[in-house]
Coordinates of N, CA, C and O in Angstrom, one line a residue:
M1 N 30.3 -12.4 -11.5 CA 31.3 -12.1 -12.6 C 31.3 -10.6 -12.7 O 30.3 -9.9 -12.9
D2 N 32.5 -10.0 -12.8 CA 32.7 -8.7 -13.1 C 31.9 -8.4 -14.5 O 32.1 -9.1 -15.5
F3 N 31.1 -7.3 -14.7 CA 30.5 -7.0 -16.0 C 31.3 -6.8 -17.1 O 31.1 -7.3 -18.1
L4 N 32.3 -6.1 -17.0 CA 33.1 -6.0 -18.2 C 33.8 -7.2 -18.6 O 34.0 -7.5 -19.7
K5 N 34.2 -8.1 -17.6 CA 34.7 -9.5 -18.0 C 33.7 -10.3 -18.7 O 34.0 -10.8 -19.8
L6 N 32.4 -10.2 -18.1 CA 31.3 -10.8 -18.8 C 31.1 -10.3 -20.3 O 31.0 -11.2 -21.3
A7 N 31.0 -9.1 -20.5 CA 31.0 -8.5 -21.7 C 32.2 -8.9 -22.7 O 32.0 -9.2 -23.9
Q8 N 33.3 -8.9 -22.2 CA 34.4 -9.2 -23.1 C 34.4 -10.7 -23.4 O 34.8 -11.2 -24.5
E9 N 33.9 -11.7 -22.5 CA 34.0 -13.1 -22.6 C 32.8 -13.6 -23.6 O 33.0 -14.6 -24.1
R10 N 31.7 -12.8 -23.6 CA 30.6 -13.2 -24.4 C 31.0 -13.0 -25.9 O 31.6 -12.2 -26.4
Y11 N 30.7 -14.1 -26.8 CA 31.0 -14.0 -28.1 C 29.8 -14.7 -29.1 O 29.0 -15.3 -28.4
S12 N 29.9 -14.4 -30.2 CA 28.9 -15.1 -31.1 C 29.1 -16.6 -31.5 O 30.3 -16.7 -32.2
C13 N 28.5 -17.5 -30.9 CA 28.9 -18.9 -31.0 C 28.4 -19.4 -32.4 O 27.2 -19.0 -32.7
K14 N 29.2 -20.0 -32.9 CA 28.9 -20.4 -34.5 C 28.7 -22.1 -34.6 O 28.6 -22.4 -35.6
K15 N 28.8 -22.7 -33.4 CA 28.6 -24.2 -33.3 C 28.2 -24.6 -32.0 O 29.0 -24.4 -31.0
Y16 N 27.1 -25.2 -32.0 CA 26.5 -25.6 -30.6 C 26.4 -27.1 -30.6 O 26.4 -27.8 -31.6
D17 N 26.4 -27.5 -29.3 CA 26.4 -29.0 -28.9 C 24.8 -29.2 -29.0 O 23.9 -29.0 -28.0
P18 N 24.3 -29.9 -30.2 CA 22.8 -30.2 -30.2 C 22.3 -31.1 -29.1 O 21.0 -31.0 -29.0
A19 N 23.0 -31.9 -28.6 CA 22.6 -32.8 -27.6 C 22.4 -32.3 -26.2 O 21.9 -32.8 -25.4
K20 N 22.9 -31.1 -26.0 CA 22.9 -30.5 -24.7 C 21.9 -29.4 -24.6 O 22.0 -28.2 -25.1
A21 N 20.7 -29.6 -24.1 CA 19.7 -28.7 -23.9 C 19.8 -27.8 -22.9 O 20.5 -27.9 -21.9
V22 N 19.3 -26.6 -22.9 CA 19.3 -25.4 -22.1 C 18.2 -25.7 -21.0 O 17.0 -25.9 -21.4
P23 N 18.3 -25.9 -19.8 CA 17.5 -26.2 -18.7 C 16.3 -25.1 -18.7 O 16.7 -23.9 -18.8
Q24 N 15.1 -25.5 -18.4 CA 14.2 -24.5 -18.4 C 14.3 -23.4 -17.3 O 14.1 -22.1 -17.6
E25 N 15.0 -23.9 -16.1 CA 15.2 -22.8 -15.1 C 16.2 -21.6 -15.6 O 16.1 -20.5 -15.1
I26 N 17.0 -22.1 -16.5 CA 18.1 -21.1 -17.0 C 17.3 -20.3 -18.2 O 17.5 -19.1 -18.3
L27 N 16.5 -21.0 -18.9 CA 15.8 -20.1 -20.0 C 14.9 -19.1 -19.3 O 14.7 -18.0 -19.6
D28 N 14.3 -19.6 -18.1 CA 13.6 -18.5 -17.3 C 14.3 -17.4 -16.8 O 13.7 -16.3 -16.8
K29 N 15.5 -17.6 -16.4 CA 16.3 -16.4 -16.0 C 16.6 -15.6 -17.1 O 16.6 -14.5 -17.0
I30 N 16.9 -16.1 -18.3 CA 17.2 -15.3 -19.5 C 16.1 -14.5 -19.8 O 16.2 -13.3 -20.2
L31 N 14.8 -15.2 -19.8 CA 13.7 -14.3 -20.2 C 13.3 -13.3 -19.1 O 12.8 -12.4 -19.6
K32 N 13.6 -13.6 -18.0 CA 13.3 -12.6 -16.9 C 14.2 -11.4 -17.3 O 13.7 -10.3 -16.9
A33 N 15.6 -11.5 -17.6 CA 16.4 -10.4 -17.8 C 15.8 -9.6 -19.0 O 15.8 -8.3 -18.9
G34 N 15.0 -10.2 -20.1 CA 14.5 -9.5 -21.0 C 13.2 -8.7 -20.6 O 13.1 -7.6 -20.8
Q35 N 12.6 -9.3 -19.6 CA 11.4 -8.6 -19.1 C 11.9 -7.5 -18.2 O 11.1 -6.4 -18.2
L36 N 12.9 -7.5 -17.5 CA 13.5 -6.3 -16.7 C 14.3 -5.2 -17.5 O 14.5 -4.2 -17.1
A37 N 14.3 -5.5 -18.9 CA 15.1 -4.5 -19.6 C 14.3 -3.2 -19.8 O 13.0 -3.2 -19.9
P38 N 15.1 -2.1 -19.9 CA 14.4 -0.9 -20.0 C 13.9 -0.6 -21.4 O 14.4 -1.0 -22.3
T39 N 12.7 0.0 -21.6 CA 12.0 0.3 -22.8 C 11.6 1.6 -22.8 O 11.3 2.2 -21.8
A40 N 11.5 2.3 -23.9 CA 10.9 3.7 -24.0 C 9.5 3.9 -23.3 O 8.6 3.0 -23.6
K41 N 9.5 4.7 -22.3 CA 8.3 5.0 -21.5 C 7.8 3.8 -20.8 O 6.5 3.6 -20.5
N42 N 8.7 2.7 -20.7 CA 8.3 1.4 -20.1 C 7.2 0.9 -20.9 O 6.3 0.1 -20.4
S43 N 7.1 0.9 -22.3 CA 6.0 0.4 -22.9 C 6.1 -0.9 -23.2 O 4.9 -1.6 -23.6
Q44 N 7.2 -1.6 -23.0 CA 7.3 -3.0 -23.2 C 6.6 -3.6 -24.5 O 5.9 -4.4 -24.3
P45 N 6.9 -3.1 -25.6 CA 6.4 -3.5 -26.9 C 6.9 -4.8 -27.2 O 6.3 -5.4 -28.4
Q46 N 7.8 -5.5 -26.7 CA 8.5 -6.7 -27.1 C 7.6 -7.9 -26.8 O 6.9 -8.0 -26.0
H47 N 7.9 -8.8 -27.6 CA 7.3 -10.4 -27.6 C 8.4 -11.1 -27.9 O 9.1 -11.0 -29.0
V48 N 8.7 -12.2 -27.1 CA 9.8 -13.1 -27.4 C 9.1 -14.6 -27.6 O 8.3 -15.0 -26.8
Y49 N 9.4 -15.2 -28.8 CA 8.9 -16.5 -29.1 C 10.1 -17.4 -28.9 O 11.2 -17.3 -29.6
V50 N 10.0 -18.5 -28.0 CA 11.0 -19.4 -27.8 C 10.8 -20.6 -28.7 O 9.7 -21.2 -28.6
M51 N 11.7 -20.7 -29.6 CA 11.5 -21.7 -30.7 C 12.6 -22.9 -30.2 O 13.8 -22.8 -30.2
Q52 N 11.9 -24.1 -29.7 CA 12.8 -25.2 -29.3 C 12.2 -26.6 -29.8 O 12.9 -27.6 -29.6
S53 N 11.0 -26.6 -30.2 CA 10.5 -27.9 -30.7 C 11.1 -28.2 -32.0 O 11.7 -27.2 -32.8
E54 N 11.0 -29.4 -32.4 CA 11.6 -29.9 -33.8 C 11.1 -29.1 -34.9 O 11.6 -28.6 -35.7
E55 N 9.7 -28.9 -34.7 CA 9.0 -28.2 -35.8 C 9.4 -26.7 -35.8 O 9.6 -26.2 -37.0
A56 N 9.5 -26.1 -34.8 CA 10.0 -24.7 -34.7 C 11.3 -24.5 -35.2 O 11.6 -23.5 -35.8
L57 N 12.3 -25.4 -34.8 CA 13.6 -25.2 -35.2 C 13.7 -25.6 -36.8 O 14.7 -25.0 -37.5
Q58 N 12.9 -26.5 -37.3 CA 12.8 -26.5 -38.8 C 12.4 -25.3 -39.4 O 13.0 -24.8 -40.6
L59 N 11.5 -24.6 -38.9 CA 11.1 -23.3 -39.3 C 12.1 -22.4 -39.3 O 12.4 -21.7 -40.3
V60 N 12.9 -22.3 -38.2 CA 14.0 -21.5 -38.2 C 15.1 -21.8 -39.3 O 15.6 -20.8 -39.9
D61 N 15.4 -22.9 -39.5 CA 16.3 -23.6 -40.5 C 15.8 -23.0 -42.0 O 16.7 -22.9 -42.9
S62 N 14.5 -22.9 -42.2 CA 14.1 -22.6 -43.5 C 14.1 -21.0 -43.6 O 14.1 -20.5 -44.8
L63 N 14.4 -20.3 -42.4 CA 14.6 -18.8 -42.6 C 16.0 -18.4 -42.6 O 16.3 -17.3 -43.2
T64 N 16.9 -19.2 -42.0 CA 18.3 -18.8 -42.0 C 19.2 -20.0 -41.9 O 18.8 -20.9 -41.3
P65 N 20.4 -19.8 -42.5 CA 21.4 -21.0 -42.3 C 22.2 -20.7 -41.1 O 23.1 -21.6 -40.8
C66 N 21.7 -19.8 -40.2 CA 22.7 -19.4 -39.0 C 22.2 -20.0 -37.7 O 22.6 -19.5 -36.7
R67 N 21.5 -21.1 -37.7 CA 21.2 -21.7 -36.4 C 22.4 -22.4 -35.6 O 22.5 -22.5 -34.5
Y68 N 23.2 -22.8 -36.5 CA 24.5 -23.5 -36.0 C 24.3 -24.7 -35.0 O 25.0 -25.0 -34.1
G69 N 23.1 -25.3 -35.3 CA 22.8 -26.5 -34.2 C 22.3 -26.0 -32.9 O 22.2 -27.0 -32.0
A70 N 22.0 -24.9 -32.7 CA 21.5 -24.3 -31.4 C 20.2 -25.0 -31.1 O 19.2 -25.2 -31.9
P71 N 20.0 -25.4 -29.8 CA 18.8 -26.3 -29.4 C 17.4 -25.2 -29.0 O 16.4 -25.7 -29.0
V72 N 17.8 -23.9 -29.0 CA 16.8 -22.8 -28.8 C 17.2 -21.6 -29.6 O 18.4 -21.3 -29.7
V73 N 16.1 -21.1 -30.2 CA 16.2 -19.8 -30.9 C 15.2 -19.0 -30.4 O 14.0 -19.4 -30.3
M74 N 15.6 -17.8 -30.2 CA 14.3 -16.9 -29.6 C 14.2 -15.7 -30.8 O 15.2 -15.3 -31.1
A75 N 12.9 -15.7 -31.1 CA 12.6 -14.7 -32.1 C 12.0 -13.4 -31.2 O 11.2 -13.5 -30.3
V76 N 12.8 -12.2 -31.3 CA 12.4 -11.1 -30.5 C 11.6 -10.1 -31.6 O 12.2 -9.6 -32.5
T77 N 10.5 -9.7 -31.1 CA 9.5 -8.9 -32.1 C 9.1 -7.7 -31.2 O 9.3 -7.6 -30.0
Y78 N 8.4 -6.8 -31.8 CA 7.8 -5.8 -31.2 C 6.5 -5.5 -31.7 O 6.1 -5.6 -33.0
D79 N 5.5 -4.9 -31.0 CA 4.1 -4.6 -31.3 C 4.2 -3.1 -31.7 O 4.4 -2.3 -30.7
S80 N 3.9 -2.7 -32.9 CA 4.0 -1.3 -33.2 C 2.9 -0.4 -32.6 O 3.0 0.7 -32.4
T81 N 1.9 -1.2 -32.1 CA 0.7 -0.5 -31.4 C 1.1 0.0 -30.0 O 0.3 0.6 -29.3
H82 N 2.2 -0.6 -29.5 CA 2.6 -0.4 -28.0 C 4.0 0.3 -28.0 O 4.6 0.2 -26.8
C83 N 4.5 1.1 -29.1 CA 5.6 1.7 -29.0 C 5.5 3.1 -28.6 O 4.5 3.9 -28.9
F84 N 6.7 3.7 -28.1 CA 6.7 5.0 -28.0 C 7.1 5.8 -29.3 O 8.0 5.3 -30.1
T85 N 6.3 6.8 -29.8 CA 6.6 7.6 -31.1 C 7.2 8.8 -30.8 O 6.9 9.5 -29.9
Y86 N 8.4 8.9 -31.4 CA 9.3 10.1 -31.2 C 8.6 11.4 -31.7 O 7.8 11.2 -32.5
P87 N 8.9 12.5 -31.1 CA 8.4 13.7 -31.7 C 8.7 13.9 -33.1 O 9.8 13.5 -33.7
G88 N 7.7 14.3 -33.9 CA 7.8 14.4 -35.2 C 7.0 13.2 -36.0 O 7.0 13.3 -37.1
D89 N 6.7 12.4 -35.2 CA 5.8 11.2 -35.6 C 6.5 10.3 -36.7 O 5.8 9.6 -37.5
K90 N 7.8 10.3 -36.8 CA 8.5 9.8 -38.0 C 9.0 8.3 -37.6 O 9.1 7.3 -38.3
Y91 N 9.4 8.2 -36.2 CA 9.9 7.0 -35.8 C 9.4 6.5 -34.5 O 8.8 7.3 -33.8
N92 N 9.4 5.1 -34.3 CA 8.9 4.6 -33.1 C 10.2 3.8 -32.4 O 11.2 3.6 -33.1
S93 N 10.1 3.5 -31.2 CA 11.0 2.8 -30.4 C 11.1 1.4 -30.5 O 11.9 0.8 -29.7
G94 N 10.3 0.8 -31.3 CA 10.2 -0.7 -31.3 C 11.4 -1.5 -31.5 O 11.9 -2.5 -30.9
A95 N 12.2 -1.0 -32.6 CA 13.5 -1.9 -32.8 C 14.5 -1.7 -31.7 O 15.2 -2.7 -31.3
E96 N 14.6 -0.4 -31.1 CA 15.6 -0.1 -30.0 C 15.2 -0.8 -28.8 O 15.9 -1.7 -28.0
D97 N 13.8 -0.9 -28.5 CA 13.3 -1.6 -27.3 C 13.6 -3.1 -27.4 O 14.1 -3.8 -26.6
A98 N 13.4 -3.7 -28.6 CA 13.5 -5.2 -28.8 C 15.1 -5.5 -28.7 O 15.5 -6.5 -28.2
S99 N 15.9 -4.4 -29.2 CA 17.3 -4.8 -29.1 C 17.8 -4.7 -27.7 O 18.7 -5.5 -27.3
I100 N 17.3 -3.7 -26.9 CA 17.8 -3.7 -25.5 C 17.4 -5.1 -24.8 O 18.1 -5.6 -24.1
V101 N 16.1 -5.5 -25.0 CA 15.6 -6.9 -24.4 C 16.5 -7.8 -24.8 O 17.0 -8.6 -24.0
A102 N 16.9 -8.0 -26.2 CA 17.7 -9.1 -26.6 C 19.2 -9.0 -26.0 O 19.7 -10.0 -25.7
T103 N 19.7 -7.8 -25.8 CA 21.0 -7.7 -25.3 C 21.0 -8.1 -23.8 O 21.8 -8.7 -23.4
H104 N 19.8 -7.8 -23.1 CA 20.0 -8.1 -21.7 C 19.8 -9.7 -21.7 O 20.5 -10.2 -20.9
M105 N 19.1 -10.3 -22.6 CA 19.1 -11.8 -22.6 C 20.3 -12.3 -23.0 O 20.7 -13.5 -22.3
M106 N 20.9 -11.9 -23.9 CA 22.2 -12.4 -24.5 C 23.3 -12.3 -23.2 O 24.0 -13.3 -23.0
L107 N 23.3 -11.3 -22.5 CA 24.3 -11.1 -21.4 C 23.8 -12.0 -20.2 O 24.7 -12.6 -19.6
A108 N 22.6 -12.1 -19.9 CA 22.1 -13.0 -18.8 C 22.5 -14.4 -19.2 O 22.8 -15.2 -18.4
A109 N 22.3 -14.8 -20.5 CA 22.7 -16.1 -20.9 C 24.0 -16.5 -20.6 O 24.4 -17.6 -19.9
K110 N 25.0 -15.5 -20.9 CA 26.5 -15.8 -20.6 C 26.8 -15.8 -19.2 O 27.6 -16.6 -18.8
A111 N 26.1 -15.0 -18.4 CA 26.2 -15.2 -17.1 C 25.8 -16.5 -16.4 O 26.4 -17.0 -15.4
E112 N 25.0 -17.1 -17.1 CA 24.5 -18.5 -16.8 C 25.3 -19.6 -17.4 O 25.0 -20.8 -17.4
G113 N 26.4 -19.2 -18.2 CA 27.2 -20.2 -18.9 C 26.6 -20.6 -20.3 O 27.1 -21.7 -20.9
V114 N 25.5 -19.8 -20.8 CA 25.0 -20.3 -22.1 C 25.4 -19.4 -23.2 O 25.6 -18.1 -23.0
D115 N 25.9 -20.0 -24.3 CA 26.2 -19.3 -25.6 C 25.1 -18.7 -26.2 O 24.0 -19.2 -26.2
S116 N 25.5 -17.7 -27.2 CA 24.4 -17.1 -27.9 C 25.1 -16.7 -29.2 O 26.2 -16.4 -29.3
C117 N 24.0 -16.4 -30.1 CA 24.4 -15.5 -31.4 C 23.3 -14.9 -31.8 O 22.4 -15.5 -32.1
W118 N 23.6 -13.6 -31.9 CA 22.4 -12.6 -32.5 C 22.3 -12.8 -34.0 O 23.4 -12.6 -34.8
L119 N 21.2 -13.1 -34.6 CA 21.1 -13.3 -36.0 C 20.3 -12.2 -36.6 O 19.1 -11.9 -36.2
N120 N 20.8 -11.6 -37.9 CA 19.9 -10.7 -38.5 C 20.0 -11.2 -40.1 O 19.7 -10.4 -40.8
F121 N 20.6 -12.4 -40.3 CA 20.7 -12.9 -41.7 C 19.3 -13.6 -41.9 O 19.4 -14.9 -41.9
F122 N 18.3 -12.9 -42.2 CA 17.1 -13.6 -42.5 C 16.1 -12.4 -43.0 O 16.4 -11.2 -42.6
D123 N 15.0 -12.6 -43.6 CA 14.1 -11.8 -44.2 C 13.0 -11.4 -43.0 O 12.2 -12.5 -42.8
P124 N 12.9 -10.5 -42.3 CA 12.0 -10.2 -41.4 C 10.5 -10.5 -41.7 O 9.8 -11.0 -41.1
D125 N 10.2 -10.0 -43.0 CA 8.7 -10.1 -43.4 C 8.4 -11.6 -43.6 O 7.4 -12.1 -43.4
K126 N 9.4 -12.5 -44.2 CA 9.2 -13.8 -44.4 C 9.0 -14.6 -43.1 O 8.2 -15.4 -42.8
A127 N 9.8 -14.2 -42.2 CA 9.9 -14.7 -40.8 C 8.5 -14.4 -40.1 O 7.8 -15.3 -39.5
A128 N 7.9 -13.3 -40.3 CA 6.7 -12.9 -39.6 C 5.6 -13.8 -40.3 O 4.7 -14.3 -39.6
E129 N 5.6 -13.9 -41.5 CA 4.6 -14.7 -42.3 C 4.7 -16.2 -42.0 O 3.7 -16.7 -41.5
A130 N 5.8 -16.7 -41.9 CA 6.2 -18.0 -41.6 C 5.7 -18.4 -40.1 O 5.2 -19.5 -39.8
M131 N 5.9 -17.5 -39.2 CA 5.6 -17.7 -37.9 C 4.1 -17.3 -37.6 O 3.7 -17.5 -36.4
K132 N 3.4 -16.8 -38.6 CA 1.9 -16.5 -38.5 C 1.8 -15.3 -37.4 O 0.8 -15.5 -36.6
L133 N 2.6 -14.4 -37.5 CA 2.5 -13.3 -36.5 C 1.4 -12.3 -36.9 O 1.1 -12.1 -38.1
P134 N 0.8 -11.5 -36.0 CA -0.1 -10.5 -36.2 C 0.5 -9.4 -37.0 O 1.7 -9.2 -37.0
E135 N -0.3 -8.6 -37.7 CA 0.2 -7.6 -38.8 C 1.0 -6.5 -38.0 O 2.0 -6.0 -38.5
N136 N 0.7 -6.2 -36.8 CA 1.3 -5.3 -35.9 C 2.7 -5.7 -35.2 O 3.3 -4.8 -34.6
E137 N 3.1 -6.9 -35.6 CA 4.3 -7.4 -34.9 C 5.4 -7.4 -35.9 O 5.2 -7.8 -37.1
T138 N 6.6 -7.0 -35.6 CA 7.8 -6.8 -36.4 C 8.8 -7.8 -36.0 O 9.1 -7.5 -34.7
V139 N 9.4 -8.6 -36.6 CA 10.6 -9.3 -36.1 C 11.8 -8.6 -36.3 O 12.1 -8.1 -37.4
V140 N 12.6 -8.3 -35.2 CA 13.9 -7.6 -35.3 C 14.9 -8.5 -35.3 O 16.1 -8.1 -36.0
L141 N 15.0 -9.6 -34.6 CA 16.2 -10.4 -34.7 C 15.7 -12.0 -34.1 O 14.7 -12.1 -33.6
L142 N 16.7 -12.7 -34.5 CA 16.6 -14.1 -33.9 C 17.9 -14.4 -33.3 O 18.9 -13.8 -33.6
M143 N 17.8 -15.1 -32.1 CA 18.9 -15.3 -31.3 C 19.1 -16.7 -30.8 O 18.2 -17.4 -30.3
D144 N 20.3 -17.3 -31.3 CA 20.5 -18.7 -31.0 C 20.9 -18.7 -29.4 O 21.6 -17.9 -29.0
F145 N 20.5 -19.8 -28.8 CA 21.0 -20.2 -27.3 C 21.4 -21.6 -27.3 O 20.7 -22.4 -27.7
G146 N 22.4 -21.9 -26.5 CA 22.8 -23.1 -26.3 C 24.3 -23.2 -25.7 O 24.8 -22.2 -25.2
Y147 N 24.8 -24.5 -25.8 CA 26.2 -24.6 -25.2 C 27.0 -24.8 -26.3 O 26.7 -25.6 -27.1
A148 N 28.2 -24.2 -26.3 CA 29.1 -24.3 -27.5 C 29.6 -25.8 -27.7 O 29.8 -26.6 -26.7
A149 N 29.8 -26.2 -28.8 CA 30.4 -27.7 -29.0 C 31.8 -27.6 -28.7 O 32.5 -26.5 -28.6
E150 N 32.3 -28.7 -28.4 CA 33.6 -28.8 -27.8 C 34.6 -28.3 -28.7 O 34.6 -28.5 -30.1
G151 N 35.5 -27.5 -28.1 CA 36.6 -27.0 -29.0 C 36.2 -25.6 -29.8 O 37.1 -24.9 -30.4
V152 N 35.1 -25.3 -29.6 CA 34.5 -24.0 -30.2 C 35.3 -22.8 -29.4 O 35.1 -22.7 -28.2
R153 N 35.6 -21.8 -30.2 CA 36.3 -20.7 -29.6 C 35.7 -19.3 -30.3 O 35.3 -19.4 -31.6
P154 N 35.9 -18.2 -29.9 CA 35.6 -17.0 -30.7 C 36.5 -16.9 -31.8 O 37.6 -17.3 -32.0
T155 N 36.0 -16.2 -32.9 CA 36.6 -15.8 -34.0 C 37.8 -15.0 -33.8 O 37.9 -14.3 -32.7
P156 N 38.8 -15.2 -34.4 CA 40.1 -14.2 -34.4 C 39.6 -12.7 -34.3 O 40.4 -12.0 -33.5
T157 N 38.6 -12.3 -34.9 CA 38.4 -10.8 -34.9 C 37.6 -10.4 -33.6 O 37.3 -9.2 -33.3
H158 N 37.3 -11.3 -32.7 CA 36.3 -11.2 -31.5 C 36.9 -10.0 -30.6 O 36.3 -9.2 -30.2
E159 N 38.3 -10.1 -30.4 CA 38.9 -9.2 -29.5 C 39.4 -7.8 -30.2 O 39.9 -7.1 -29.4
K160 N 39.3 -7.8 -31.5 CA 39.6 -6.5 -32.2 C 38.5 -5.5 -31.9 O 37.3 -5.4 -32.3
T161 N 39.1 -4.3 -31.3 CA 38.0 -3.2 -31.1 C 38.8 -2.0 -31.4 O 40.1 -2.0 -31.5
K162 N 38.1 -1.1 -32.0 CA 38.8 0.3 -32.2 C 39.2 0.9 -30.9 O 38.7 0.7 -29.9
P163 N 40.2 1.7 -31.0 CA 40.7 2.6 -30.0 C 39.5 3.3 -29.3 O 38.7 3.9 -30.2
I164 N 39.4 3.4 -28.1 CA 38.3 4.2 -27.4 C 38.2 5.4 -27.9 O 37.1 6.0 -28.0
E165 N 39.3 6.2 -28.2 CA 39.4 7.7 -28.7 C 38.5 7.8 -30.1 O 38.1 8.7 -30.4
E166 N 38.4 6.6 -30.8 CA 37.8 6.7 -32.2 C 36.3 6.5 -31.9 O 35.5 6.8 -32.8
L167 N 35.8 6.0 -30.7 CA 34.4 5.6 -30.6 C 33.8 6.7 -29.5 O 32.6 6.6 -29.5
V168 N 34.4 7.6 -29.0 CA 34.0 8.3 -27.9 C 34.5 9.8 -28.0 O 35.7 10.1 -28.4
S169 N 33.6 10.7 -28.0 CA 34.1 12.3 -28.0 C 33.4 13.0 -26.9 O 32.2 12.6 -26.5
Y170 N 34.2 13.9 -26.2 CA 33.7 14.6 -25.2 C 33.4 16.1 -25.6 O 34.4 16.5 -26.4
R171 N 32.3 16.6 -25.4 CA 32.0 18.0 -25.8 C 31.7 18.9 -24.5 O 31.2 18.5 -23.7

């Protein structure tokens, strides 16, 4: 599939078919895309937690109302001890690196016919505590994966974009 077509057709799915599991071979491809994602200085500070057991999904449901029946949720975190620190020592690349990883996985999922939804409607500190993560790991996002329920379509605002002239400047 043409990349721009793939990017245009990918949308945030808000209702999944809970009876249709994502096959392991497709999950493996999605995770491989995350592994191949570029990170600052190739530090690869990310860790991906695949939540698919009944217990893990109940935990996700306790953190956010936005699972939408997805059979798989991935928590994408970063380890602050393995991040690139920007000059000035004020910021590190952890959130950006985790976001790049997640974006690669989201687009790889669409290429395999799997729908997704990037979730940030949750408290990252509560998620880290509930998931019993090490102190140096920060949860950046949760991402639903699955197959859209019958009849689900993108929201009406999906195709609304600002004119390119408002988003890009040449200097």
